[in-house]
Amino acid sequence: MKNLKIAIVGASGLVGQKILEVLFEQGIYQNSIITLFVSKKSEGKVLYFKGLSHRLVEIDETSAEKKFDIVFFSAGEDVSKKYAETFAKNGAF
């Protein structure tokens, strides 16, 4: 499997962390480049998962330009409505 570029929007929340767990259990996490998007208040913090650290990145209008393969949204309806279409237009599933 190629290295997938995966984003999780709302990664610091309970659902976002569960998505990370499932990706790990399915062997997808280990073969992927993961970006964890959060709100401005959590930007720059570090999330530790399975002994690895991930810097949390604030989502903004330019986030979709990084060309992700898959994007998971767990940040609520308003954030999904604001950003999902842009990610999809840039090729993300």
Coordinates of C-alpha atoms in Angstrom, one line a residue:
M1 CA 0.0 0.0 0.0
K2 CA 1.3 3.5 -0.8
N3 CA 1.8 6.1 1.8
L4 CA -1.6 7.7 2.1
K5 CA -1.9 11.4 3.1
I6 CA -4.6 11.4 5.7
A7 CA -6.0 14.4 7.7
I8 CA -8.2 14.3 10.7
V9 CA -10.2 17.5 11.3
G10 CA -11.1 17.7 15.0
A11 CA -8.2 15.4 16.0
S12 CA -8.0 16.6 19.6
G13 CA -11.5 15.4 20.4
L14 CA -12.6 12.0 21.5
V15 CA -13.9 11.0 18.0
G16 CA -10.7 12.2 16.3
Q17 CA -8.6 10.2 18.7
K18 CA -10.8 7.1 18.1
I19 CA -10.2 7.6 14.4
L20 CA -6.4 7.4 15.1
E21 CA -6.9 4.2 17.1
V22 CA -8.9 2.6 14.2
L23 CA -6.3 3.6 11.7
F24 CA -3.6 2.0 13.9
E25 CA -5.6 -1.2 14.4
Q26 CA -6.1 -1.6 10.7
G27 CA -2.4 -1.0 9.9
I28 CA -3.2 2.2 8.0
Y29 CA -1.6 4.6 10.5
Q30 CA 1.8 2.9 10.1
N31 CA 1.8 3.4 6.3
S32 CA 0.4 6.9 6.2
I33 CA 1.3 10.6 6.6
I34 CA -1.1 11.9 9.1
T35 CA -2.0 15.6 9.7
L36 CA -4.1 16.5 12.7
F37 CA -6.2 19.6 12.2
V38 CA -7.7 21.5 15.2
S39 CA -9.2 24.8 16.1
K40 CA -7.1 27.9 16.8
K41 CA -7.2 27.3 20.6
S42 CA -5.4 23.9 20.2
E43 CA -3.0 24.8 17.5
G44 CA 0.6 24.1 18.2
K45 CA -0.1 21.7 21.0
V46 CA 1.3 18.1 20.8
L47 CA -0.8 14.9 20.8
Y48 CA 1.0 11.8 21.8
F49 CA -0.1 8.5 20.2
K50 CA 1.6 5.1 20.5
G51 CA 4.8 6.7 21.6
L52 CA 4.9 9.2 18.7
S53 CA 4.2 12.9 18.9
H54 CA 2.0 14.8 16.4
R55 CA 1.9 18.6 16.4
L56 CA -1.6 19.9 16.1
V57 CA -2.2 22.2 13.1
E58 CA -4.9 24.9 12.9
I59 CA -7.3 24.4 10.1
D60 CA -7.8 27.3 7.8
E61 CA -8.8 28.2 4.2
T62 CA -5.4 26.9 2.8
S63 CA -5.4 23.6 4.6
A64 CA -6.9 21.7 1.7
E65 CA -4.1 22.8 -0.6
K66 CA -1.8 20.1 0.8
K67 CA -3.7 17.5 -1.4
F68 CA -4.9 14.8 1.0
D69 CA -6.1 11.3 -0.1
I70 CA -8.5 10.9 2.8
V71 CA -9.9 13.5 5.3
F72 CA -12.0 12.5 8.3
F73 CA -14.2 15.2 9.9
S74 CA -15.0 15.0 13.6
A75 CA -15.1 18.7 14.4
G76 CA -18.8 19.3 14.1
E77 CA -21.3 20.4 11.4
D78 CA -20.1 24.0 11.0
V79 CA -16.5 23.0 10.4
S80 CA -17.5 20.2 8.1
K81 CA -19.7 22.5 6.0
K82 CA -17.0 25.1 5.9
Y83 CA -14.1 22.9 4.7
A84 CA -15.3 19.5 3.4
E85 CA -16.1 20.7 -0.1
T86 CA -12.7 22.4 -0.5
F87 CA -10.9 19.2 0.5
A88 CA -13.0 17.2 -1.9
K89 CA -12.3 19.6 -4.8
N90 CA -8.6 19.1 -4.1
G91 CA -8.9 15.4 -4.5
A92 CA -9.6 14.1 -1.0
F93 CA -12.1 11.4 -0.3

